[in-house]
PDB file of C-alpha atoms in Angstrom:
ATOM      1  CA  MET A 828     198.811-260.348 120.594  1.00  0.00           C
ATOM      2  CA  THR A 829     200.126-261.188 116.800  1.00  0.00           C
ATOM      3  CA  ILE A 830     203.400-260.225 115.801  1.00  0.00           C
ATOM      4  CA  LYS A 831     202.277-257.236 113.620  1.00  0.00           C
ATOM      5  CA  ASN A 832     200.669-255.981 116.688  1.00  0.00           C
ATOM      6  CA  VAL A 833     204.030-256.451 118.726  1.00  0.00           C
ATOM      7  CA  VAL A 834     205.787-254.642 115.922  1.00  0.00           C
ATOM      8  CA  LEU A 835     203.646-251.404 115.265  1.00  0.00           C
ATOM      9  CA  MET A 836     203.452-250.903 119.340  1.00  0.00           C
ATOM     10  CA  CYS A 837     207.488-250.969 119.383  1.00  0.00           C
ATOM     11  CA  ALA A 838     207.827-248.600 116.257  1.00  0.00           C
ATOM     12  CA  PHE A 839     204.798-246.529 117.522  1.00  0.00           C
ATOM     13  CA  THR A 840     206.777-246.340 120.996  1.00  0.00           C
ATOM     14  CA  LEU A 841     210.340-245.631 119.296  1.00  0.00           C
ATOM     15  CA  LEU A 842     208.587-242.611 117.562  1.00  0.00           C
ATOM     16  CA  PHE A 843     206.913-241.308 120.758  1.00  0.00           C
ATOM     17  CA  THR A 844     210.348-241.763 123.011  1.00  0.00           C
ATOM     18  CA  ILE A 845     212.549-240.088 119.636  1.00  0.00           C
ATOM     19  CA  SER A 846     209.578-237.137 119.040  1.00  0.00           C
ATOM     20  CA  SER A 847     209.982-236.282 122.854  1.00  0.00           C
ATOM     21  CA  ASN A 848     213.732-235.998 122.962  1.00  0.00           C
ATOM     22  CA  ALA A 849     213.810-233.996 119.956  1.00  0.00           C
ATOM     23  CA  GLN A 850     211.042-231.199 121.641  1.00  0.00           C
ATOM     24  CA  LEU A 851     214.551-229.974 123.321  1.00  0.00           C
ATOM     25  CA  ASN A 852     213.199-230.101 126.682  1.00  0.00           C
ATOM     26  CA  ILE A 853     210.320-227.175 125.979  1.00  0.00           C
ATOM     27  CA  LEU A 854     207.930-229.182 128.104  1.00  0.00           C
ATOM     28  CA  ASN A 855     209.891-229.317 131.209  1.00  0.00           C
ATOM     29  CA  ALA A 856     211.728-225.982 131.124  1.00  0.00           C
ATOM     30  CA  LYS A 857     211.232-224.589 134.239  1.00  0.00           C
ATOM     31  CA  THR A 858     212.690-220.866 132.283  1.00  0.00           C
ATOM     32  CA  PRO A 859     213.181-220.163 129.069  1.00  0.00           C
ATOM     33  CA  ASP A 860     217.369-220.457 129.896  1.00  0.00           C
ATOM     34  CA  GLU A 861     216.275-224.309 129.856  1.00  0.00           C
ATOM     35  CA  ILE A 862     214.698-224.271 126.530  1.00  0.00           C
ATOM     36  CA  GLY A 863     217.078-226.397 124.301  1.00  0.00           C
ATOM     37  CA  VAL A 864     219.091-227.597 126.850  1.00  0.00           C
ATOM     38  CA  LYS A 865     219.283-231.593 127.117  1.00  0.00           C
ATOM     39  CA  THR A 866     218.452-232.472 130.773  1.00  0.00           C
ATOM     40  CA  GLU A 867     221.139-235.278 132.348  1.00  0.00           C
ATOM     41  CA  GLU A 868     218.570-237.795 132.004  1.00  0.00           C
ATOM     42  CA  GLN A 869     218.480-237.124 128.215  1.00  0.00           C
ATOM     43  CA  LYS A 870     222.356-236.631 127.478  1.00  0.00           C
ATOM     44  CA  ALA A 871     222.295-240.340 129.755  1.00  0.00           C
ATOM     45  CA  TYR A 872     219.719-241.977 127.302  1.00  0.00           C
ATOM     46  CA  ASP A 873     221.119-240.813 124.237  1.00  0.00           C
ATOM     47  CA  ASN A 874     224.654-241.486 124.306  1.00  0.00           C
ATOM     48  CA  ASP A 875     224.707-239.274 121.165  1.00  0.00           C
ATOM     49  CA  GLY A 876     227.123-239.292 118.882  1.00  0.00           C
ATOM     50  CA  PRO A 877     227.481-239.645 114.942  1.00  0.00           C
ATOM     51  CA  LEU A 878     226.842-242.998 113.409  1.00  0.00           C
ATOM     52  CA  PRO A 879     230.526-244.522 112.841  1.00  0.00           C
ATOM     53  CA  TYR A 880     231.627-245.219 109.258  1.00  0.00           C
ATOM     54  CA  GLY A 881     231.919-248.622 108.411  1.00  0.00           C
ATOM     55  CA  TYR A 882     235.672-249.915 107.930  1.00  0.00           C
ATOM     56  CA  VAL A 883     236.264-251.065 104.360  1.00  0.00           C
ATOM     57  CA  ASP A 884     239.402-252.534 102.924  1.00  0.00           C
ATOM     58  CA  ASP A 885     241.013-250.963  99.989  1.00  0.00           C
ATOM     59  CA  ARG A 886     240.505-254.675  98.404  1.00  0.00           C
ATOM     60  CA  ASP A 887     237.048-254.419  98.626  1.00  0.00           C
ATOM     61  CA  VAL A 888     236.782-251.188  96.554  1.00  0.00           C
ATOM     62  CA  LEU A 889     235.640-252.966  93.224  1.00  0.00           C
ATOM     63  CA  TRP A 890     235.315-249.064  91.227  1.00  0.00           C
ATOM     64  CA  SER A 891     235.363-245.523  92.499  1.00  0.00           C
ATOM     65  CA  LYS A 892     235.083-242.271  91.071  1.00  0.00           C
ATOM     66  CA  THR A 893     235.794-239.076  92.846  1.00  0.00           C
ATOM     67  CA  THR A 894     233.806-235.947  92.421  1.00  0.00           C
ATOM     68  CA  TRP A 895     233.350-231.967  93.192  1.00  0.00           C
ATOM     69  CA  GLU A 896     229.882-230.454  93.224  1.00  0.00           C
ATOM     70  CA  THR A 897     228.355-227.116  93.647  1.00  0.00           C
ATOM     71  CA  ILE A 898     225.583-226.699  95.975  1.00  0.00           C
ATOM     72  CA  ASP A 899     223.868-223.471  95.240  1.00  0.00           C
ATOM     73  CA  LEU A 900     221.878-222.149  98.100  1.00  0.00           C
ATOM     74  CA  ASN A 901     219.711-220.417  95.827  1.00  0.00           C
ATOM     75  CA  GLU A 902     217.967-223.923  95.553  1.00  0.00           C
ATOM     76  CA  ARG A 903     214.990-224.218  97.945  1.00  0.00           C
ATOM     77  CA  MET A 904     216.118-227.981  98.612  1.00  0.00           C
ATOM     78  CA  ASN A 905     219.212-226.422  99.981  1.00  0.00           C
ATOM     79  CA  PHE A 906     217.741-223.698 101.677  1.00  0.00           C
ATOM     80  CA  PRO A 907     218.685-225.746 104.987  1.00  0.00           C
ATOM     81  CA  LEU A 908     222.155-225.334 104.845  1.00  0.00           C
ATOM     82  CA  TYR A 909     221.746-221.620 104.047  1.00  0.00           C
ATOM     83  CA  TYR A 910     219.119-220.149 106.985  1.00  0.00           C
ATOM     84  CA  PRO A 911     219.374-218.957 109.617  1.00  0.00           C
ATOM     85  CA  ILE A 912     221.319-215.708 108.599  1.00  0.00           C
ATOM     86  CA  ASP A 913     219.880-213.846 111.181  1.00  0.00           C
ATOM     87  CA  THR A 914     220.844-214.991 114.833  1.00  0.00           C
ATOM     88  CA  ASN A 915     219.496-211.961 116.676  1.00  0.00           C
ATOM     89  CA  ASN A 916     215.912-212.717 116.813  1.00  0.00           C
ATOM     90  CA  ILE A 917     215.956-216.539 116.964  1.00  0.00           C
ATOM     91  CA  GLY A 918     216.592-218.942 119.483  1.00  0.00           C
ATOM     92  CA  ARG A 919     220.345-220.616 120.035  1.00  0.00           C
ATOM     93  CA  ASP A 920     219.624-223.537 119.296  1.00  0.00           C
ATOM     94  CA  ARG A 921     219.377-223.068 115.665  1.00  0.00           C
ATOM     95  CA  ARG A 922     222.248-221.827 113.360  1.00  0.00           C
ATOM     96  CA  SER A 923     223.398-222.329 109.804  1.00  0.00           C
ATOM     97  CA  LEU A 924     225.919-224.574 108.681  1.00  0.00           C
ATOM     98  CA  TYR A 925     228.408-221.884 108.099  1.00  0.00           C
ATOM     99  CA  ASP A 926     228.204-220.536 111.377  1.00  0.00           C
ATOM    100  CA  VAL A 927     228.213-224.059 112.878  1.00  0.00           C
ATOM    101  CA  LEU A 928     231.730-224.393 111.108  1.00  0.00           C
ATOM    102  CA  VAL A 929     233.238-221.112 112.030  1.00  0.00           C
ATOM    103  CA  LYS A 930     232.218-221.496 115.680  1.00  0.00           C
ATOM    104  CA  ASN A 931     234.115-224.721 116.007  1.00  0.00           C
ATOM    105  CA  ILE A 932     237.287-223.779 114.075  1.00  0.00           C
ATOM    106  CA  ARG A 933     237.407-220.907 116.526  1.00  0.00           C
ATOM    107  CA  GLU A 934     236.700-223.173 119.212  1.00  0.00           C
ATOM    108  CA  GLY A 935     239.363-225.869 118.117  1.00  0.00           C
ATOM    109  CA  ASN A 936     236.854-228.731 117.855  1.00  0.00           C
ATOM    110  CA  ILE A 937     237.612-228.592 114.286  1.00  0.00           C
ATOM    111  CA  THR A 938     241.355-228.518 112.929  1.00  0.00           C
ATOM    112  CA  GLU A 939     241.722-230.263 109.576  1.00  0.00           C
ATOM    113  CA  VAL A 940     240.891-226.986 107.854  1.00  0.00           C
ATOM    114  CA  TYR A 941     242.823-226.378 104.624  1.00  0.00           C
ATOM    115  CA  ALA A 942     243.521-224.081 101.367  1.00  0.00           C
ATOM    116  CA  ASP A 943     242.325-226.774  98.442  1.00  0.00           C
ATOM    117  CA  SER A 944     240.400-229.668  98.216  1.00  0.00           C
ATOM    118  CA  TYR A 945     243.314-231.974  97.827  1.00  0.00           C
ATOM    119  CA  PHE A 946     244.194-231.155 101.592  1.00  0.00           C
ATOM    120  CA  THR A 947     247.874-230.185 100.924  1.00  0.00           C
ATOM    121  CA  GLN A 948     248.364-226.587 102.770  1.00  0.00           C
ATOM    122  CA  LYS A 949     246.887-226.729 106.184  1.00  0.00           C
ATOM    123  CA  ARG A 950     245.601-223.709 107.403  1.00  0.00           C
ATOM    124  CA  ASP A 951     245.263-222.283 110.858  1.00  0.00           C
ATOM    125  CA  LEU A 952     242.681-219.671 112.938  1.00  0.00           C
ATOM    126  CA  ASP A 953     244.825-216.700 111.712  1.00  0.00           C
ATOM    127  CA  ASP A 954     244.386-217.579 108.151  1.00  0.00           C
ATOM    128  CA  ILE A 955     240.977-218.124 108.089  1.00  0.00           C
ATOM    129  CA  GLN A 956     240.603-214.970 110.024  1.00  0.00           C
ATOM    130  CA  ALA A 957     242.710-213.076 107.298  1.00  0.00           C
ATOM    131  CA  SER A 958     239.581-214.796 104.840  1.00  0.00           C
ATOM    132  CA  LEU A 959     236.725-214.009 106.503  1.00  0.00           C
ATOM    133  CA  VAL A 960     237.611-210.162 107.678  1.00  0.00           C
ATOM    134  CA  TYR A 961     239.055-207.118 106.089  1.00  0.00           C
ATOM    135  CA  SER A 962     239.786-203.689 107.840  1.00  0.00           C
ATOM    136  CA  ASP A 963     240.208-201.128 105.660  1.00  0.00           C
ATOM    137  CA  THR A 964     241.142-197.513 107.154  1.00  0.00           C
ATOM    138  CA  THR A 965     239.428-194.569 105.523  1.00  0.00           C
ATOM    139  CA  ASP A 966     240.898-190.923 104.621  1.00  0.00           C
ATOM    140  CA  MET A 967     241.048-189.221 107.537  1.00  0.00           C
ATOM    141  CA  GLY A 968     242.755-192.352 109.637  1.00  0.00           C
ATOM    142  CA  ILE A 969     245.460-191.775 106.728  1.00  0.00           C
ATOM    143  CA  SER A 970     246.110-188.533 107.016  1.00  0.00           C
ATOM    144  CA  GLN A 971     246.355-189.198 110.899  1.00  0.00           C
ATOM    145  CA  LEU A 972     248.869-192.020 110.087  1.00  0.00           C
ATOM    146  CA  ASN A 973     250.802-189.940 107.538  1.00  0.00           C
ATOM    147  CA  ALA A 974     251.428-187.174 110.322  1.00  0.00           C
ATOM    148  CA  GLY A 975     252.671-189.566 112.617  1.00  0.00           C
ATOM    149  CA  GLU A 976     249.569-189.695 114.673  1.00  0.00           C
ATOM    150  CA  PRO A 977     248.051-192.653 116.388  1.00  0.00           C
ATOM    151  CA  VAL A 978     244.773-193.624 113.905  1.00  0.00           C
ATOM    152  CA  ASP A 979     241.245-193.274 115.888  1.00  0.00           C
ATOM    153  CA  PRO A 980     239.503-196.567 115.755  1.00  0.00           C
ATOM    154  CA  GLN A 981     236.106-194.410 114.418  1.00  0.00           C
ATOM    155  CA  TYR A 982     238.402-194.374 110.892  1.00  0.00           C
ATOM    156  CA  ILE A 983     239.159-197.843 111.254  1.00  0.00           C
ATOM    157  CA  ARG A 984     236.146-200.075 109.020  1.00  0.00           C
ATOM    158  CA  SER A 985     235.834-203.481 109.767  1.00  0.00           C
ATOM    159  CA  PHE A 986     233.790-205.910 107.139  1.00  0.00           C
ATOM    160  CA  THR A 987     233.254-209.585 108.703  1.00  0.00           C
ATOM    161  CA  LEU A 988     231.682-211.914 105.874  1.00  0.00           C
ATOM    162  CA  ASP A 989     228.611-214.320 107.906  1.00  0.00           C
ATOM    163  CA  ALA A 990     226.234-216.480 106.795  1.00  0.00           C
ATOM    164  CA  GLY A 991     224.133-214.567 104.227  1.00  0.00           C
ATOM    165  CA  ASP A 992     227.315-213.665 102.274  1.00  0.00           C
ATOM    166  CA  ILE A 993     227.623-217.285 101.707  1.00  0.00           C
ATOM    167  CA  GLU A 994     226.627-218.069  98.102  1.00  0.00           C
ATOM    168  CA  GLU A 995     227.172-221.918  97.663  1.00  0.00           C
ATOM    169  CA  TRP A 996     228.892-224.720  99.085  1.00  0.00           C
ATOM    170  CA  ARG A 997     231.508-226.966  97.134  1.00  0.00           C
ATOM    171  CA  ILE A 998     231.907-230.891  98.288  1.00  0.00           C
ATOM    172  CA  ARG A 999     234.430-233.436  97.332  1.00  0.00           C
ATOM    173  CA  GLY A1000     232.848-236.887  97.491  1.00  0.00           C
ATOM    174  CA  TYR A1001     234.294-240.311  97.054  1.00  0.00           C
ATOM    175  CA  TRP A1002     231.687-242.833  94.797  1.00  0.00           C
ATOM    176  CA  TYR A1003     232.861-246.542  94.999  1.00  0.00           C
ATOM    177  CA  VAL A1004     231.233-249.937  94.885  1.00  0.00           C
ATOM    178  CA  ASP A1005     232.102-252.121  97.903  1.00  0.00           C
ATOM    179  CA  LYS A1006     232.281-255.413  96.530  1.00  0.00           C
ATOM    180  CA  ARG A1007     231.454-257.617  99.789  1.00  0.00           C
ATOM    181  CA  GLN A1008     228.033-255.719 100.432  1.00  0.00           C
ATOM    182  CA  GLY A1009     227.135-255.252  96.319  1.00  0.00           C
ATOM    183  CA  GLU A1010     226.388-251.625  96.023  1.00  0.00           C
ATOM    184  CA  LEU A1011     227.228-248.047  95.018  1.00  0.00           C
ATOM    185  CA  LYS A1012     228.065-245.698  98.021  1.00  0.00           C
ATOM    186  CA  PHE A1013     229.037-242.579  98.665  1.00  0.00           C
ATOM    187  CA  ARG A1014     231.359-240.856 101.529  1.00  0.00           C
ATOM    188  CA  LEU A1015     231.752-236.922 101.529  1.00  0.00           C
ATOM    189  CA  ILE A1016     235.635-235.777 101.904  1.00  0.00           C
ATOM    190  CA  GLY A1017     235.689-232.262 102.163  1.00  0.00           C
ATOM    191  CA  ILE A1018     233.404-229.124 102.502  1.00  0.00           C
ATOM    192  CA  CYS A1019     234.043-225.764 101.566  1.00  0.00           C
ATOM    193  CA  PRO A1020     232.122-222.598 101.781  1.00  0.00           C
ATOM    194  CA  VAL A1021     232.230-219.690  98.836  1.00  0.00           C
ATOM    195  CA  ALA A1022     231.520-216.255  98.896  1.00  0.00           C
ATOM    196  CA  ASN A1023     232.941-212.936  97.465  1.00  0.00           C
ATOM    197  CA  GLU A1024     235.724-211.810  99.394  1.00  0.00           C
ATOM    198  CA  ALA A1025     235.268-209.803 102.459  1.00  0.00           C
ATOM    199  CA  ARG A1026     236.938-206.701 100.765  1.00  0.00           C
ATOM    200  CA  SER A1027     233.895-206.735  98.227  1.00  0.00           C
ATOM    201  CA  LYS A1028     232.024-205.498 101.545  1.00  0.00           C
ATOM    202  CA  ALA A1029     234.096-202.126 101.537  1.00  0.00           C
ATOM    203  CA  PHE A1030     234.004-202.135  97.689  1.00  0.00           C
ATOM    204  CA  PRO A1031     230.365-202.777  96.570  1.00  0.00           C
ATOM    205  CA  ASP A1032     231.652-202.690  93.048  1.00  0.00           C
ATOM    206  CA  ASP A1033     233.695-205.371  92.843  1.00  0.00           C
ATOM    207  CA  MET A1034     231.138-208.562  93.921  1.00  0.00           C
ATOM    208  CA  ASP A1035     232.204-210.692  91.356  1.00  0.00           C
ATOM    209  CA  ASN A1036     234.914-212.535  92.815  1.00  0.00           C
ATOM    210  CA  LYS A1037     233.590-215.496  94.723  1.00  0.00           C
ATOM    211  CA  VAL A1038     236.733-218.002  96.190  1.00  0.00           C
ATOM    212  CA  GLU A1039     236.924-220.974  98.245  1.00  0.00           C
ATOM    213  CA  LEU A1040     237.320-219.701 101.842  1.00  0.00           C
ATOM    214  CA  PHE A1041     238.518-222.744 103.163  1.00  0.00           C
ATOM    215  CA  TRP A1042     238.087-226.507 102.967  1.00  0.00           C
ATOM    216  CA  ILE A1043     237.736-229.036 105.645  1.00  0.00           C
ATOM    217  CA  PHE A1044     238.087-232.690 105.942  1.00  0.00           C
ATOM    218  CA  TYR A1045     234.923-233.755 106.235  1.00  0.00           C
ATOM    219  CA  PRO A1046     235.269-236.477 109.064  1.00  0.00           C
ATOM    220  CA  ASP A1047     236.873-233.996 111.284  1.00  0.00           C
ATOM    221  CA  ALA A1048     233.926-232.166 111.431  1.00  0.00           C
ATOM    222  CA  ARG A1049     231.223-234.813 111.851  1.00  0.00           C
ATOM    223  CA  GLU A1050     230.788-234.717 115.696  1.00  0.00           C
ATOM    224  CA  ALA A1051     230.286-231.176 115.482  1.00  0.00           C
ATOM    225  CA  LEU A1052     227.684-231.463 112.583  1.00  0.00           C
ATOM    226  CA  HIS A1053     226.169-233.692 114.880  1.00  0.00           C
ATOM    227  CA  LYS A1054     225.607-231.672 117.590  1.00  0.00           C
ATOM    228  CA  ALA A1055     224.202-229.097 115.397  1.00  0.00           C
ATOM    229  CA  HIS A1056     220.762-229.323 114.143  1.00  0.00           C
ATOM    230  CA  ALA A1057     219.126-228.337 110.364  1.00  0.00           C
ATOM    231  CA  PHE A1058     215.386-227.058 110.415  1.00  0.00           C
ATOM    232  CA  ASN A1059     212.922-229.955 109.147  1.00  0.00           C
ATOM    233  CA  ASN A1060     210.252-228.362 107.593  1.00  0.00           C
ATOM    234  CA  PHE A1061     208.269-231.344 107.658  1.00  0.00           C
ATOM    235  CA  ASN A1062     208.084-232.044 111.513  1.00  0.00           C
ATOM    236  CA  SER A1063     210.119-229.408 113.516  1.00  0.00           C
ATOM    237  CA  SER A1064     209.831-231.539 116.766  1.00  0.00           C
ATOM    238  CA  GLN A1065     212.440-233.743 114.686  1.00  0.00           C
ATOM    239  CA  PRO A1066     215.445-231.790 113.664  1.00  0.00           C
ATOM    240  CA  LEU A1067     217.885-233.408 111.475  1.00  0.00           C
ATOM    241  CA  THR A1068     221.827-233.005 112.018  1.00  0.00           C
ATOM    242  CA  PHE A1069     223.559-231.746 109.995  1.00  0.00           C
ATOM    243  CA  ASP A1070     225.825-234.641 109.686  1.00  0.00           C
ATOM    244  CA  HIS A1071     222.988-236.431 108.577  1.00  0.00           C
ATOM    245  CA  LEU A1072     221.361-234.200 106.296  1.00  0.00           C
ATOM    246  CA  LEU A1073     224.871-234.276 104.538  1.00  0.00           C
ATOM    247  CA  ASN A1074     225.906-237.987 104.409  1.00  0.00           C
ATOM    248  CA  SER A1075     222.297-238.692 103.265  1.00  0.00           C
ATOM    249  CA  ARG A1076     222.572-236.278 100.618  1.00  0.00           C
ATOM    250  CA  ARG A1077     219.547-234.207 101.002  1.00  0.00           C
ATOM    251  CA  PHE A1078     220.831-231.559  98.658  1.00  0.00           C
ATOM    252  CA  THR A1079     221.117-230.907  95.178  1.00  0.00           C
ATOM    253  CA  GLY A1080     224.058-230.494  93.703  1.00  0.00           C
ATOM    254  CA  VAL A1081     225.644-230.179  90.550  1.00  0.00           C
ATOM    255  CA  ILE A1082     229.326-231.871  89.724  1.00  0.00           C
ATOM    256  CA  TYR A1083     231.525-229.406  88.221  1.00  0.00           C
ATOM    257  CA  LYS A1084     234.851-231.803  88.496  1.00  0.00           C
ATOM    258  CA  GLU A1085     235.667-235.315  88.362  1.00  0.00           C
ATOM    259  CA  ASP A1086     238.922-237.012  88.927  1.00  0.00           C
ATOM    260  CA  ASN A1087     239.968-237.722  84.979  1.00  0.00           C
ATOM    261  CA  GLU A1088     243.537-237.882  83.034  1.00  0.00           C
ATOM    262  CA  TYR A1089     243.758-234.330  82.249  1.00  0.00           C
ATOM    263  CA  GLY A1090     244.524-233.477  85.965  1.00  0.00           C
ATOM    264  CA  ASP A1091     241.026-233.262  87.409  1.00  0.00           C
ATOM    265  CA  ARG A1092     240.432-230.274  84.798  1.00  0.00           C
ATOM    266  CA  GLU A1093     237.003-228.839  85.573  1.00  0.00           C
ATOM    267  CA  ILE A1094     233.905-229.044  83.314  1.00  0.00           C
ATOM    268  CA  GLU A1095     234.119-225.146  82.196  1.00  0.00           C
ATOM    269  CA  HIS A1096     237.505-225.515  81.363  1.00  0.00           C
ATOM    270  CA  TYR A1097     236.499-227.885  78.334  1.00  0.00           C
ATOM    271  CA  ILE A1098     233.260-226.685  77.494  1.00  0.00           C
ATOM    272  CA  GLN A1099     233.228-223.197  77.780  1.00  0.00           C
ATOM    273  CA  ASP A1100     230.795-220.013  77.492  1.00  0.00           C
ATOM    274  CA  ASN A1101     228.085-222.725  77.550  1.00  0.00           C
ATOM    275  CA  ALA A1102     226.167-222.921  80.612  1.00  0.00           C
ATOM    276  CA  LEU A1103     223.285-225.735  79.325  1.00  0.00           C
ATOM    277  CA  MET A1104     226.238-228.086  77.679  1.00  0.00           C
ATOM    278  CA  GLN A1105     227.915-227.908  81.294  1.00  0.00           C
ATOM    279  CA  LEU A1106     224.567-228.729  82.706  1.00  0.00           C
ATOM    280  CA  LEU A1107     224.247-231.481  80.763  1.00  0.00           C
ATOM    281  CA  GLU A1108     227.640-232.641  80.945  1.00  0.00           C
ATOM    282  CA  SER A1109     227.235-232.805  84.666  1.00  0.00           C
ATOM    283  CA  GLU A1110     224.073-234.753  84.237  1.00  0.00           C
ATOM    284  CA  ARG A1111     226.004-237.184  82.253  1.00  0.00           C
ATOM    285  CA  ILE A1112     229.073-238.054  84.671  1.00  0.00           C
ATOM    286  CA  LYS A1113     225.858-238.507  87.355  1.00  0.00           C
ATOM    287  CA  GLU A1114     224.106-241.048  84.985  1.00  0.00           C
ATOM    288  CA  LYS A1115     227.524-242.875  84.445  1.00  0.00           C
ATOM    289  CA  ILE A1116     228.118-243.386  87.932  1.00  0.00           C
ATOM    290  CA  ARG A1117     224.521-244.577  88.477  1.00  0.00           C
ATOM    291  CA  ASN A1118     224.583-246.955  85.615  1.00  0.00           C
ATOM    292  CA  VAL A1119     227.982-248.433  87.457  1.00  0.00           C
ATOM    293  CA  GLU A1120     225.931-250.061  90.164  1.00  0.00           C
ATOM    294  CA  MET A1121     223.053-251.730  87.356  1.00  0.00           C
ATOM    295  CA  ASP A1122     225.800-252.973  85.141  1.00  0.00           C
ATOM    296  CA  LEU A1123     227.184-254.553  88.043  1.00  0.00           C
ATOM    297  CA  TRP A1124     224.303-256.716  88.233  1.00  0.00           C
ATOM    298  CA  ALA A1125     223.601-256.700  84.577  1.00  0.00           C
ATOM    299  CA  ASN A1126     226.951-258.720  83.951  1.00  0.00           C
TER     300      ASN A1126
END
């Protein structure tokens, strides 16, 4: 047997193993409840965990640039970060990125949650709930309250943001040149969902008030995102983990801010009322970053 045949056989064996594990136990399930649940043998074989980041010494960073990007969920390439938004008629193993993050925040698996992208003001679960839920008392409830009576629950309306309300994601990333390996790399630092406030669901006329709901320090969310899978449209037997999808930049984003001497001002603050020029400025920043690696080898 030639070396080529050995390599091909190993590759096919690995592909078959990965594919069979990615079936989520559908071929071995005795009842529907067992679908999507790994067996003990699969868990022992996987030894699953996110691929750890390698240590990078500060002295090995030859050049760096911090950027903030917007991931528009209307873009087709970004649909795996948005869908599914209706979880009533779909398997429990499929959830949107928003549902995965909020669930893990509530369960205490993600604790590094902040109010801004600089991670200066930490937020707890109560703060998150205040951003995601809005309660309103109807006129009848107010009348009961003014009369000194307890408010009947039927006169209290509650509105909760869900995955379908998220319009975009914002990420903070760190581009750097590793001089030991001689290449340009990207490290995701933070991620944030953006939507209209929950209050806008009670008052539909006020639907143009998009806010950053919360920022998550991304390394703290990697374990949770590795356990959740996004749909792979090319091969549903091999879904991608959200951690893999984000770290490999399998999305399309537009830079809206970079670190600079003007206090990290946003593009729209110095190019106003011109969406085309703002987009061209974003592309200019991207091109400048890409050229860094090429110039590294050209000089």
